[in-house]
Amino acid sequence: MEECREYYNAADIFGENVFNDAVMQERLPKKVYQRLKEIIRGGKELDLATADVIAHEMKEWAIEKGATHYTHWFQPMTGVTAEKHDAFITAPMENGRVLMSFSGKELIKGEPDASSFPSGGLRATFEARGYTAWDCTSPAFVRQDAAGATLCIPTAFCSYTGEALDQKTPLLRSMEAVNEQTMRLIRLMGNKTSRKITASVGPEQEYFIVDRAKYLKRKDLIFTGRTLFGAMPPKGQEMDDHYFGTIRERIAAYMRDVNKELWKLGVSAKTQHNEVAPAQHELAPIYASANVAVDHNQLVMETLKKVAGRHGLQCLLHEKPFAGVNGSGKHNNWSITTDDGINLLDPGVTPHENFQFLLILTCILKAVDVHADLLREAAADVGNDHRLGANEAPPAIISVYLGEQLEDVLKQLISTGEATRSIAGSMLETGVKTLPDFMKDATDRNRTSPFAFTGNKFEFRMIGSQDSIAQANVVLNTIVAEAFAEACDVLENSSDFELALHDLIKKNATEHQRIVFNGNGYSEEWVKEAKRRGLPNITSMVDAIPSLNTEKSVRLFEKFGVFTKAELDSRVEIEYETYAKKINIEARAMIDIAAKQIIPAVIKYTTVLASSVSAVQAACGTADTSVQAGLLNEVSFLLAETKGALTKLEALAAKGAAMEEGRTQAVFYRDQVMKAMEALRNPVDKLEMLVDKEMWPMPSYGDLMFEV
């Protein structure tokens, strides 16, 4: 274990593999550095001469880190990142030697084949050209792994005709929209010094860790990321002893290496702990600008998986890898900040007097209320359908938790037209003399709320653990930009600014109070109350998808240049197709496992059981074999039920695969195939509890969750 005792200072290694501001300031000529900073701030366009200088220094720095190749690192609509590697070498010279070069043109633009990435009809198969464009606001980095060292350049990805084919392009567009409209708003409120607004994000990442050797014996985990069969072990999460419990040594060693890898890449991994379910854990970073946070979260997921392999472990990022215990999500902590350090979601000590905050708050309430369907769609995922509303994650109904302090301020605004007081925090007295008393927050937290205010930010708690956080932040940025724009239109055209501001805050609070809910989101009473309020309850991904290209959504996104109608239509098609394909893979995996592993294992067990009954009766005809016979009958009955359910699933899966892609196919998979999958699982899980464990063909839930 000596190799595990390597000590290092996190501050010394943090960002050492990132072409960050400190590296650029050191290596770039002063004028080039200043110009690049202006480009990053949004004031200039990148010219080729500047790009050439940056590319040369970036290449020299990367080579010093051991890099031989570079890649444009982008995020297509596949849910994962993509890359094509090119070596720095040039064509051999006459003497047979090569030079190491990297031009500004190669830095700025790449040309991956776009034909094989999801496009939702934007590109035909024969239309292959696509472009990657350098996102200079997200720093390049060197990734070191078994393949060596590679310079990774974060990029956007678009088609030959300019449509976005990725997650990054619309995110950058939405960031520009929220910057422009928030600047309008704070200028009206008297801020003359801030020059830029940034949407800041801190995504918490939940994940499961299991032993890799056991994982490799589960075809369902290999093919789908979740267990399609599995009986609950005697103990699950009932005792709540795993949550925040002592981290086991093997997992702690893994987490240590994850942190080291991430810190080198400039990812500010800060918090780690055991989550609620056995074998479940969480990692949380410090805030970054939205596009950097999106890139960093992709690096977090990649690193969690990569480092697990080195420890003989497997990281499961699926939202519901195990039925019966909590699944995994991703809490997206979102705020808006100025370039001079002002958090615009900080209410201050007396929020009732902070009119800028009250305007921003009520505009956000309006945005979430008007576009609740879009925000729900931003968290739509096949795996997430297993979580939302299942007493382990927020319900599928969008609501906003404000806490006692802000809810009280809101009630004052609605009832009297003005707020005159704010509930203050009080001393928390523990009753133990040796423990210090301290000021507690003015409000509690609510883990059942999908969109909760938590002091100086909103926490969007619905995103699935394996999803990109880009789509959610695109929606958040854009709907807030719209609400701010509409507020600015009113205030800019008013003859009495203070009166117009007062009336607008009250109007927003009054008209959109239905979205505010501080109670238990898991209760049946809330479902009924939400329906009474007219709030949408969208329970599945298939029903959420149409929200993307309604007239309201098209008008919103086109107004701010975030999506065109064609881009929205394409995303709708991609999501229907993705849903159907994922369920089809799950169904085929179940068919394969049931036919080739489970049924043969059960037949073998019944054969042994029947032989034992016959042997006992032959040896001693008066012996009581009722237990063996009863067990044989029960297992045989479940075996027949399993075979019947398998036959039905095979027919439905074949029918679904033959259907034309689109909504009809997706609905068929949800309503028909998934029910058939559940019908197959039920008898199999019962059989697992009856068949000799030595004959059962795969590790159990207990083996996976408790033997790590």
XYZ file of C-alpha atoms in Angstrom:
708
model
C 0.000 0.000 0.000
C 3.060 2.284 -0.016
C 2.114 3.670 -3.427
C -1.090 5.080 -1.887
C 0.894 7.358 0.429
C 1.820 9.971 -2.132
C 1.256 13.417 -0.677
C 0.763 16.617 -2.621
C -0.532 20.118 -2.186
C -3.742 20.632 -4.147
C -2.836 24.282 -4.714
C 0.437 23.235 -6.374
C -1.169 20.944 -8.944
C -4.432 22.834 -9.530
C -4.738 23.795 -13.191
C -1.274 22.554 -14.107
C -2.647 20.962 -17.283
C -4.770 23.966 -18.284
C -3.850 26.720 -20.739
C -5.399 29.177 -18.315
C -5.111 32.912 -17.817
C -1.891 32.667 -15.835
C -0.231 30.565 -18.560
C -1.475 32.873 -21.321
C -0.273 35.967 -19.502
C 3.147 34.387 -19.058
C 3.585 33.010 -22.577
C 1.691 35.323 -24.913
C 3.029 38.694 -26.093
C 1.358 41.454 -24.094
C -0.639 42.843 -27.021
C -1.840 39.379 -28.060
C -2.842 38.591 -24.492
C -4.769 41.844 -24.167
C -6.519 41.280 -27.482
C -7.517 37.760 -26.476
C -8.926 39.090 -23.190
C -11.004 41.614 -25.160
C -12.276 38.785 -27.375
C -13.210 36.731 -24.317
C -15.059 39.712 -22.864
C -17.000 39.912 -26.121
C -15.651 43.164 -27.474
C -13.549 41.957 -30.407
C -13.434 39.249 -33.083
C -10.524 36.857 -33.342
C -8.282 37.520 -36.353
C -6.020 34.907 -37.923
C -2.765 36.693 -37.029
C -3.673 36.682 -33.335
C -4.819 33.059 -33.579
C -1.464 32.045 -35.111
C 0.473 33.440 -32.157
C -1.870 31.818 -29.635
C -1.758 28.484 -31.469
C 2.051 28.445 -31.513
C 2.345 29.123 -27.787
C -0.426 26.660 -27.002
C 1.363 23.972 -28.991
C 4.734 24.653 -27.320
C 3.117 24.504 -23.884
C 1.268 21.271 -24.745
C 4.429 19.601 -26.093
C 6.182 20.444 -22.846
C 3.377 18.506 -21.154
C 4.102 15.518 -23.389
C 1.348 16.100 -25.956
C 1.815 14.652 -29.433
C -1.732 15.270 -30.700
C -4.449 17.877 -30.466
C -8.190 17.517 -30.756
C -11.232 19.733 -31.051
C -13.248 18.523 -28.052
C -16.973 19.012 -28.660
C -20.381 17.941 -27.383
C -22.732 16.585 -30.066
C -26.308 15.531 -29.345
C -25.188 12.084 -28.198
C -24.932 12.887 -24.490
C -21.152 12.407 -24.486
C -18.176 14.284 -25.876
C -16.509 13.648 -29.231
C -13.006 14.184 -30.578
C -10.773 13.547 -33.577
C -7.025 13.489 -32.896
C -4.403 15.032 -35.180
C -0.656 14.908 -34.581
C 1.368 18.104 -34.490
C 3.736 16.689 -37.125
C 4.005 18.165 -40.627
C 4.757 16.344 -43.873
C 8.321 14.934 -43.863
C 11.004 17.248 -45.278
C 13.614 16.187 -47.817
C 15.903 15.044 -45.027
C 13.150 12.777 -43.731
C 12.535 14.752 -40.548
C 9.266 16.428 -39.520
C 8.387 19.684 -37.808
C 5.874 20.142 -35.015
C 3.372 22.803 -35.997
C -0.061 24.079 -35.080
C -1.573 27.020 -36.941
C -4.178 29.575 -35.996
C -6.462 28.109 -38.644
C -6.181 24.668 -37.042
C -6.909 26.194 -33.638
C -9.965 28.126 -34.800
C -11.602 25.552 -37.071
C -11.866 21.797 -37.275
C -13.791 19.667 -39.754
C -15.169 16.428 -38.297
C -17.558 14.304 -40.329
C -21.048 15.509 -39.379
C -23.012 12.776 -41.138
C -22.898 10.217 -38.328
C -23.898 12.519 -35.487
C -27.559 13.055 -34.580
C -28.987 15.948 -36.603
C -32.736 15.365 -36.487
C -33.025 15.787 -40.236
C -30.853 18.906 -40.496
C -28.260 16.921 -42.432
C -28.740 13.997 -44.799
C -26.364 11.039 -44.563
C -24.524 12.101 -47.699
C -24.098 15.679 -46.395
C -21.015 15.055 -44.327
C -19.391 18.419 -43.733
C -19.504 19.960 -40.266
C -17.324 22.433 -38.406
C -15.943 22.802 -34.916
C -15.155 26.348 -33.777
C -12.865 27.242 -30.855
C -14.668 28.435 -27.722
C -11.947 30.737 -26.406
C -13.973 31.431 -23.240
C -13.329 27.865 -22.049
C -9.619 27.143 -21.615
C -7.799 24.413 -23.511
C -6.274 21.603 -21.473
C -3.928 18.647 -21.796
C -5.472 15.304 -20.960
C -3.016 12.636 -19.815
C -4.028 8.993 -19.951
C -2.974 5.634 -21.333
C -2.972 7.108 -24.847
C -0.351 9.660 -23.801
C -1.042 13.384 -23.644
C -3.498 15.203 -25.896
C -4.199 18.923 -26.216
C -7.985 19.280 -25.951
C -9.543 22.453 -27.357
C -13.160 23.079 -26.281
C -15.244 23.875 -29.346
C -18.739 24.405 -30.668
C -20.047 22.125 -33.445
C -22.269 23.246 -36.300
C -23.354 22.030 -39.721
C -22.086 23.267 -43.091
C -25.206 25.436 -43.267
C -24.654 26.922 -39.803
C -27.195 25.071 -37.639
C -26.138 24.021 -34.149
C -25.488 20.275 -33.908
C -24.264 20.384 -30.328
C -24.921 21.456 -26.757
C -22.323 24.252 -26.638
C -23.516 26.550 -29.454
C -27.008 27.259 -28.057
C -25.521 27.597 -24.573
C -23.156 30.346 -25.727
C -26.036 32.048 -27.545
C -28.181 31.921 -24.386
C -25.336 33.356 -22.316
C -25.143 36.312 -24.685
C -28.899 36.792 -24.376
C -28.943 36.804 -20.580
C -25.886 39.077 -20.521
C -27.499 41.645 -22.814
C -30.877 41.730 -21.076
C -29.458 41.706 -17.535
C -27.138 44.582 -18.443
C -30.190 46.525 -19.606
C -31.905 45.846 -16.311
C -29.052 46.779 -13.961
C -28.312 49.943 -15.966
C -31.905 50.994 -15.346
C -31.377 50.234 -11.657
C -28.369 52.565 -11.529
C -25.387 50.240 -12.024
C -22.957 52.092 -14.300
C -19.773 50.146 -13.549
C -20.384 46.463 -14.365
C -19.491 45.552 -17.946
C -20.616 41.946 -18.287
C -23.059 39.487 -16.772
C -22.254 35.793 -16.504
C -24.562 32.909 -15.740
C -22.667 30.960 -13.075
C -23.267 27.264 -12.456
C -22.183 24.692 -9.900
C -23.425 21.177 -10.788
C -23.452 18.504 -8.076
C -22.804 15.060 -9.536
C -24.234 11.845 -8.070
C -22.965 8.407 -9.096
C -22.751 4.750 -8.052
C -19.564 2.715 -7.685
C -19.517 -1.092 -7.978
C -16.839 -3.732 -8.314
C -15.834 -4.050 -11.972
C -15.483 -7.851 -11.912
C -19.103 -8.119 -10.763
C -20.188 -5.463 -13.256
C -18.720 -7.503 -16.115
C -21.002 -10.401 -15.143
C -24.097 -8.241 -15.656
C -24.968 -7.808 -19.343
C -27.739 -5.383 -18.440
C -25.277 -3.001 -16.795
C -22.853 -3.326 -19.702
C -25.435 -2.643 -22.416
C -27.802 -0.209 -20.694
C -26.136 1.198 -17.584
C -28.882 -0.116 -15.306
C -30.017 -3.452 -13.896
C -33.008 -4.781 -15.828
C -33.455 -7.632 -13.360
C -32.728 -7.796 -9.665
C -34.400 -8.663 -6.378
C -33.927 -6.332 -3.429
C -31.373 -7.485 -0.820
C -32.401 -7.896 2.843
C -31.084 -4.395 3.496
C -31.377 -1.376 1.242
C -31.185 2.216 2.430
C -33.752 1.860 5.234
C -31.281 2.593 8.028
C -29.952 5.790 6.407
C -26.501 4.709 7.589
C -24.759 5.148 4.244
C -25.667 8.825 3.857
C -22.663 10.938 4.908
C -21.202 7.795 6.461
C -17.509 7.020 6.703
C -16.122 6.543 3.206
C -14.676 3.069 2.716
C -10.935 2.901 2.051
C -11.216 1.543 -1.457
C -13.676 4.291 -2.390
C -11.616 6.940 -0.593
C -8.539 5.933 -2.604
C -10.613 6.202 -5.770
C -11.975 9.625 -4.788
C -8.468 10.819 -4.029
C -7.303 9.952 -7.540
C -10.428 11.497 -9.068
C -9.738 14.748 -7.236
C -6.115 14.772 -8.320
C -7.040 14.259 -11.981
C -9.728 16.941 -11.849
C -7.597 19.480 -10.025
C -4.887 19.141 -12.670
C -7.560 19.959 -15.257
C -8.655 23.037 -13.332
C -11.935 21.487 -12.177
C -12.581 22.771 -8.662
C -13.870 19.513 -7.156
C -14.575 20.524 -3.570
C -17.133 18.307 -1.824
C -17.356 14.520 -1.699
C -19.526 12.245 0.413
C -21.607 9.087 0.537
C -25.118 9.584 -0.788
C -28.366 7.990 0.416
C -28.285 4.651 -1.401
C -25.650 1.973 -0.751
C -22.693 2.386 -3.145
C -23.911 5.885 -4.096
C -21.718 8.988 -3.795
C -21.601 12.650 -4.742
C -19.015 15.138 -5.978
C -19.620 18.891 -6.094
C -17.462 21.664 -7.588
C -17.168 25.401 -6.960
C -19.045 27.693 -9.351
C -17.821 28.523 -12.850
C -19.310 30.364 -15.811
C -22.038 28.274 -17.432
C -20.069 27.094 -20.475
C -16.980 26.249 -18.403
C -19.209 24.462 -15.882
C -20.718 22.398 -18.713
C -17.249 21.465 -19.969
C -16.067 20.684 -16.453
C -19.071 18.485 -15.728
C -18.315 16.445 -18.846
C -14.737 16.095 -17.575
C -16.055 15.049 -14.165
C -18.163 12.266 -15.697
C -15.320 11.095 -17.943
C -12.850 11.137 -15.044
C -15.181 9.277 -12.697
C -15.441 6.474 -15.249
C -11.778 6.468 -16.278
C -10.286 6.430 -12.779
C -12.731 3.742 -11.603
C -11.151 1.262 -14.012
C -7.726 1.802 -12.449
C -9.130 0.729 -9.083
C -10.977 -2.336 -10.366
C -14.239 -0.410 -10.012
C -17.034 0.675 -12.332
C -18.782 4.039 -12.166
C -22.513 3.945 -12.948
C -23.945 7.283 -14.047
C -27.408 6.009 -14.980
C -30.254 7.749 -13.155
C -31.649 4.469 -11.826
C -29.108 1.629 -11.876
C -30.932 -0.239 -9.090
C -34.687 -0.490 -8.578
C -35.861 0.003 -5.015
C -33.175 2.462 -3.888
C -32.590 6.116 -4.649
C -31.402 6.957 -8.115
C -28.893 9.631 -9.078
C -29.440 13.184 -10.225
C -27.499 16.330 -10.831
C -28.337 19.529 -8.925
C -27.722 22.563 -11.112
C -26.952 25.571 -8.900
C -27.533 28.674 -11.053
C -26.946 32.352 -10.420
C -26.097 35.506 -12.368
C -23.051 37.569 -11.460
C -21.354 40.708 -12.735
C -17.752 40.933 -13.864
C -16.992 43.041 -10.771
C -18.198 40.384 -8.365
C -21.846 41.222 -7.644
C -24.167 38.250 -7.237
C -27.508 39.556 -8.471
C -29.347 36.803 -6.573
C -27.990 37.906 -3.212
C -31.009 39.340 -1.338
C -28.914 41.148 1.239
C -29.780 41.492 4.929
C -33.101 43.240 4.232
C -34.456 41.860 0.958
C -37.693 43.845 1.297
C -35.631 46.990 0.700
C -33.569 45.548 -2.168
C -35.710 46.577 -5.149
C -33.247 45.309 -7.736
C -33.300 41.867 -6.119
C -37.100 41.896 -5.842
C -37.420 42.779 -9.522
C -34.992 40.027 -10.528
C -36.685 37.514 -8.220
C -40.197 38.201 -9.486
C -38.985 38.155 -13.096
C -37.511 34.690 -12.486
C -40.806 33.539 -10.961
C -42.519 34.776 -14.112
C -40.001 33.011 -16.353
C -40.388 29.678 -14.554
C -44.186 29.925 -14.455
C -44.584 30.862 -18.120
C -42.099 28.242 -19.314
C -42.532 25.464 -16.747
C -43.018 22.966 -19.562
C -39.684 23.917 -21.167
C -37.830 23.667 -17.876
C -39.340 20.226 -17.294
C -38.299 19.189 -20.799
C -34.745 20.317 -20.068
C -34.557 17.493 -17.518
C -36.277 14.908 -19.710
C -34.342 11.665 -20.091
C -35.214 7.997 -20.356
C -33.458 7.203 -17.094
C -34.899 10.249 -15.355
C -38.431 8.936 -15.911
C -37.601 6.333 -13.242
C -36.778 9.049 -10.676
C -38.962 12.129 -11.011
C -41.900 12.013 -8.648
C -40.723 8.778 -7.017
C -40.032 10.121 -3.502
C -36.323 10.317 -4.223
C -36.202 13.289 -6.569
C -38.320 16.356 -7.205
C -41.780 15.704 -8.618
C -42.397 16.177 -12.320
C -44.397 19.307 -11.422
C -42.311 22.470 -11.670
C -42.593 24.737 -8.626
C -40.350 27.254 -6.871
C -39.299 27.084 -3.239
C -38.490 30.520 -1.789
C -38.309 29.812 1.923
C -40.064 31.593 4.750
C -38.273 34.914 4.435
C -38.876 35.544 0.743
C -42.344 33.999 0.762
C -43.283 36.435 3.521
C -41.926 39.362 1.486
C -43.876 38.126 -1.524
C -47.101 37.887 0.478
C -46.634 41.468 1.661
C -46.161 42.673 -1.910
C -49.278 40.859 -3.080
C -51.562 41.860 -0.203
C -50.534 45.466 0.455
C -48.480 46.435 -2.571
C -45.283 46.945 -0.583
C -42.986 44.990 1.714
C -42.004 46.633 4.985
C -40.121 43.880 6.798
C -37.990 40.770 6.316
C -37.838 37.798 8.651
C -34.348 37.811 10.116
C -32.158 34.896 11.031
C -32.024 34.003 14.708
C -29.550 32.384 17.052
C -29.462 28.602 17.004
C -29.144 27.444 20.593
C -27.971 23.863 20.950
C -28.537 23.619 24.699
C -24.971 22.387 25.188
C -22.670 24.872 26.926
C -19.537 23.623 25.194
C -21.061 24.080 21.747
C -21.136 27.584 20.285
C -24.435 29.296 19.520
C -24.513 30.769 16.019
C -26.790 32.625 13.650
C -28.920 30.296 11.566
C -30.202 31.160 8.115
C -33.466 33.048 7.750
C -35.008 30.074 5.955
C -34.849 26.269 5.786
C -34.191 24.150 2.674
C -36.624 21.954 0.744
C -35.198 18.895 -0.996
C -38.524 18.078 -2.685
C -38.609 21.294 -4.709
C -37.507 21.167 -8.358
C -36.400 24.821 -8.345
C -35.334 26.023 -4.923
C -33.862 29.330 -3.783
C -30.980 28.486 -1.453
C -29.663 31.805 -0.212
C -28.022 33.432 -3.231
C -28.790 31.030 -6.073
C -31.470 28.788 -7.495
C -30.959 25.038 -7.395
C -32.575 23.213 -10.316
C -32.725 19.701 -8.877
C -34.308 17.723 -11.732
C -31.430 17.014 -14.137
C -30.467 13.373 -14.649
C -27.066 12.196 -13.460
C -25.753 11.170 -16.896
C -27.165 14.159 -18.799
C -25.316 17.228 -19.982
C -26.297 20.273 -17.934
C -26.169 22.396 -21.098
C -29.824 22.108 -22.088
C -31.121 23.099 -18.654
C -28.909 26.173 -18.591
C -29.859 27.121 -22.145
C -33.492 27.162 -21.031
C -32.782 28.982 -17.758
C -30.703 31.669 -19.435
C -33.205 32.243 -22.233
C -36.422 32.334 -20.219
C -34.825 34.718 -17.710
C -33.530 36.894 -20.567
C -37.097 37.122 -21.881
C -38.527 38.098 -18.489
C -35.806 40.742 -18.037
C -36.367 42.083 -21.545
C -40.094 42.467 -20.935
C -39.417 44.220 -17.628
C -36.969 46.592 -19.279
C -39.496 47.395 -22.011
C -41.965 48.495 -19.326
C -39.454 50.488 -17.280
C -37.778 52.196 -20.239
C -41.134 53.479 -21.472
C -42.433 54.679 -18.108
C -42.800 58.355 -17.172
C -42.503 57.581 -13.431
C -39.720 55.002 -12.988
C -40.179 54.333 -9.263
C -43.927 53.858 -9.585
C -43.484 51.618 -12.648
C -40.865 49.549 -10.780
C -43.145 49.173 -7.757
C -46.118 48.172 -9.902
C -44.080 45.724 -11.993
C -42.722 43.889 -8.948
C -46.217 43.580 -7.496
C -47.689 42.528 -10.868
C -45.118 39.746 -11.339
C -45.546 38.548 -7.756
C -49.331 38.502 -8.007
C -49.683 36.930 -11.438
C -47.113 34.204 -10.837
C -47.582 33.327 -7.172
C -49.066 29.957 -8.198
C -45.565 28.694 -9.033
C -44.389 29.220 -5.427
C -44.729 26.168 -3.177
C -42.803 25.645 0.058
C -44.448 22.398 1.146
C -43.868 18.678 0.598
C -43.532 18.029 -3.112
C -43.816 14.270 -2.539
C -47.347 14.428 -1.150
C -50.477 13.458 -3.051
C -52.040 16.655 -1.762
C -49.516 18.686 -3.746
C -50.384 16.829 -6.954
C -54.027 17.774 -6.436
C -53.173 21.346 -5.450
C -50.861 21.787 -8.444
C -53.656 20.641 -10.730
C -56.000 23.150 -9.093
C -53.421 25.887 -9.701
C -53.123 24.889 -13.352
C -49.487 23.775 -13.161
C -48.433 21.126 -15.693
C -47.611 17.628 -14.448
C -45.523 16.041 -17.224
C -44.613 12.570 -16.038
C -42.600 11.179 -18.949
C -39.936 12.239 -21.402
C -42.223 11.425 -24.339
C -44.818 13.908 -23.097
C -42.175 16.543 -22.313
C -40.558 16.588 -25.759
C -43.345 18.508 -27.595
C -42.660 21.533 -25.362
C -39.501 22.184 -27.368
C -41.144 23.382 -30.567
C -44.481 24.862 -29.558
C -45.275 28.285 -31.008
C -44.429 29.809 -27.620
C -41.013 28.107 -27.500
C -40.139 28.928 -31.100
C -41.040 32.569 -30.504
C -38.904 32.646 -27.346
C -35.777 31.058 -28.798
C -35.899 32.845 -32.126
C -36.353 36.214 -30.418
C -33.004 35.832 -28.678
C -31.208 33.950 -31.450
C -30.705 30.831 -29.355
C -32.444 28.325 -31.662
C -34.115 28.529 -35.029
C -37.344 26.633 -35.585
C -35.417 24.143 -37.717
C -32.962 23.533 -34.876
C -35.799 23.018 -32.406
C -37.598 20.639 -34.767
C -34.372 18.672 -35.170
C -33.946 18.340 -31.408
C -37.491 17.059 -31.078
C -36.751 14.336 -33.625
C -33.449 13.481 -31.960
C -35.089 13.091 -28.555
C -37.907 10.865 -29.834
C -35.349 8.744 -31.667
C -33.073 8.577 -28.628
C -35.946 7.511 -26.378
C -37.028 4.706 -28.711
C -33.479 3.485 -29.272
C -32.660 3.347 -25.570
C -35.811 1.411 -24.693
C -35.194 -0.896 -27.668
C -31.680 -1.634 -26.416
C -33.043 -2.343 -22.942
C -35.727 -4.661 -24.340
C -33.208 -6.548 -26.488
C -30.853 -6.849 -23.526
C -33.661 -8.316 -21.412
C -34.513 -10.777 -24.169
C -30.868 -11.815 -24.488
C -30.340 -12.225 -20.742
C -33.614 -14.058 -20.128
C -33.210 -16.426 -23.068
C -29.499 -17.199 -22.736
C -28.856 -16.940 -19.007
C -31.899 -16.919 -16.762
C -34.155 -19.539 -18.345
C -31.287 -22.044 -18.828
C -30.181 -21.499 -15.208
C -33.707 -22.063 -13.888
C -34.163 -25.184 -16.029
C -30.900 -26.516 -14.646
C -32.091 -25.826 -11.100
C -35.484 -27.488 -11.647
C -33.764 -30.492 -13.178
C -31.534 -30.840 -10.113
C -34.522 -30.307 -7.818
C -36.642 -32.891 -9.637
C -33.756 -35.376 -9.533
C -33.396 -34.873 -5.788
C -37.118 -35.511 -5.240
C -36.896 -38.720 -7.289
C -33.725 -39.822 -5.503
C -35.246 -39.308 -2.044
C -38.422 -41.150 -2.995
C -36.444 -44.033 -4.496
C -34.280 -44.328 -1.387
C -37.119 -43.950 1.087
C -40.594 -44.000 -0.346
C -42.137 -42.810 2.922
C -39.999 -39.634 3.131
C -41.823 -36.296 3.054
C -40.771 -34.488 -0.139
C -43.570 -31.966 -0.070
C -41.170 -29.057 0.410
C -39.078 -30.002 -2.608
C -42.168 -30.719 -4.672
C -43.794 -27.450 -3.655
C -40.664 -25.500 -4.494
C -40.403 -27.312 -7.822
C -43.995 -26.414 -8.666
C -43.505 -22.763 -7.674
C -40.310 -22.392 -9.685
C -41.828 -24.195 -12.664
C -44.867 -21.902 -12.580
C -42.653 -18.786 -12.539
C -40.497 -20.278 -15.284
C -43.557 -20.688 -17.490
C -44.614 -17.114 -16.696
C -41.131 -15.917 -17.606
C -41.200 -17.735 -20.953
C -44.626 -16.318 -21.783
C -43.540 -12.760 -20.906
C -40.355 -13.219 -22.932
C -42.300 -14.308 -26.007
C -44.567 -11.274 -25.740
C -41.631 -8.881 -25.296
C -39.882 -10.365 -28.313
C -42.948 -9.695 -30.482
C -43.442 -6.140 -29.213
C -39.751 -5.248 -29.533
C -39.738 -6.486 -33.122
C -42.876 -4.461 -33.877
C -41.401 -1.322 -32.333
C -38.117 -1.645 -34.219
C -40.018 -1.896 -37.508
C -41.967 1.311 -36.913
C -41.105 4.652 -38.483
C -39.020 6.832 -36.164
C -40.820 9.661 -34.386
C -43.410 10.299 -31.700
C -45.623 7.321 -32.548
C -42.714 4.923 -32.136
C -41.591 6.551 -28.881
C -45.117 6.355 -27.443
C -45.312 2.678 -28.447
C -42.079 1.911 -26.618
C -43.290 3.737 -23.505
C -46.818 2.309 -23.397
C -46.279 -1.185 -24.795
C -42.648 -2.291 -24.676
C -41.855 -0.940 -21.220
C -44.925 -2.641 -19.746
C -43.848 -5.900 -21.347
C -40.374 -5.424 -19.880
C -41.880 -5.013 -16.412
C -44.008 -8.129 -16.957
C -40.837 -10.099 -17.732
C -38.933 -8.705 -14.795
C -41.552 -9.581 -12.173
C -41.298 -13.396 -12.347
C -37.532 -13.284 -12.844
C -37.006 -11.271 -9.658
C -39.169 -13.776 -7.770
C -37.134 -16.632 -9.218
C -33.920 -15.036 -7.991
C -35.221 -15.417 -4.447
C -35.916 -19.151 -4.980
C -33.128 -20.500 -7.173
C -29.868 -21.701 -5.611
C -27.531 -18.664 -5.548
C -24.691 -20.745 -6.945
C -26.823 -21.423 -10.025
C -28.081 -17.853 -10.499
C -26.232 -16.487 -13.549
C -25.368 -12.996 -12.314
C -24.328 -11.090 -9.177
C -27.224 -9.955 -6.985
C -28.070 -6.455 -5.804
C -26.457 -7.302 -2.490
C -23.250 -8.395 -4.245
C -23.113 -5.165 -6.262
C -24.110 -2.587 -3.655
C -22.505 -3.931 -0.491
C -19.409 -5.826 -1.671
C -17.258 -2.993 -3.012
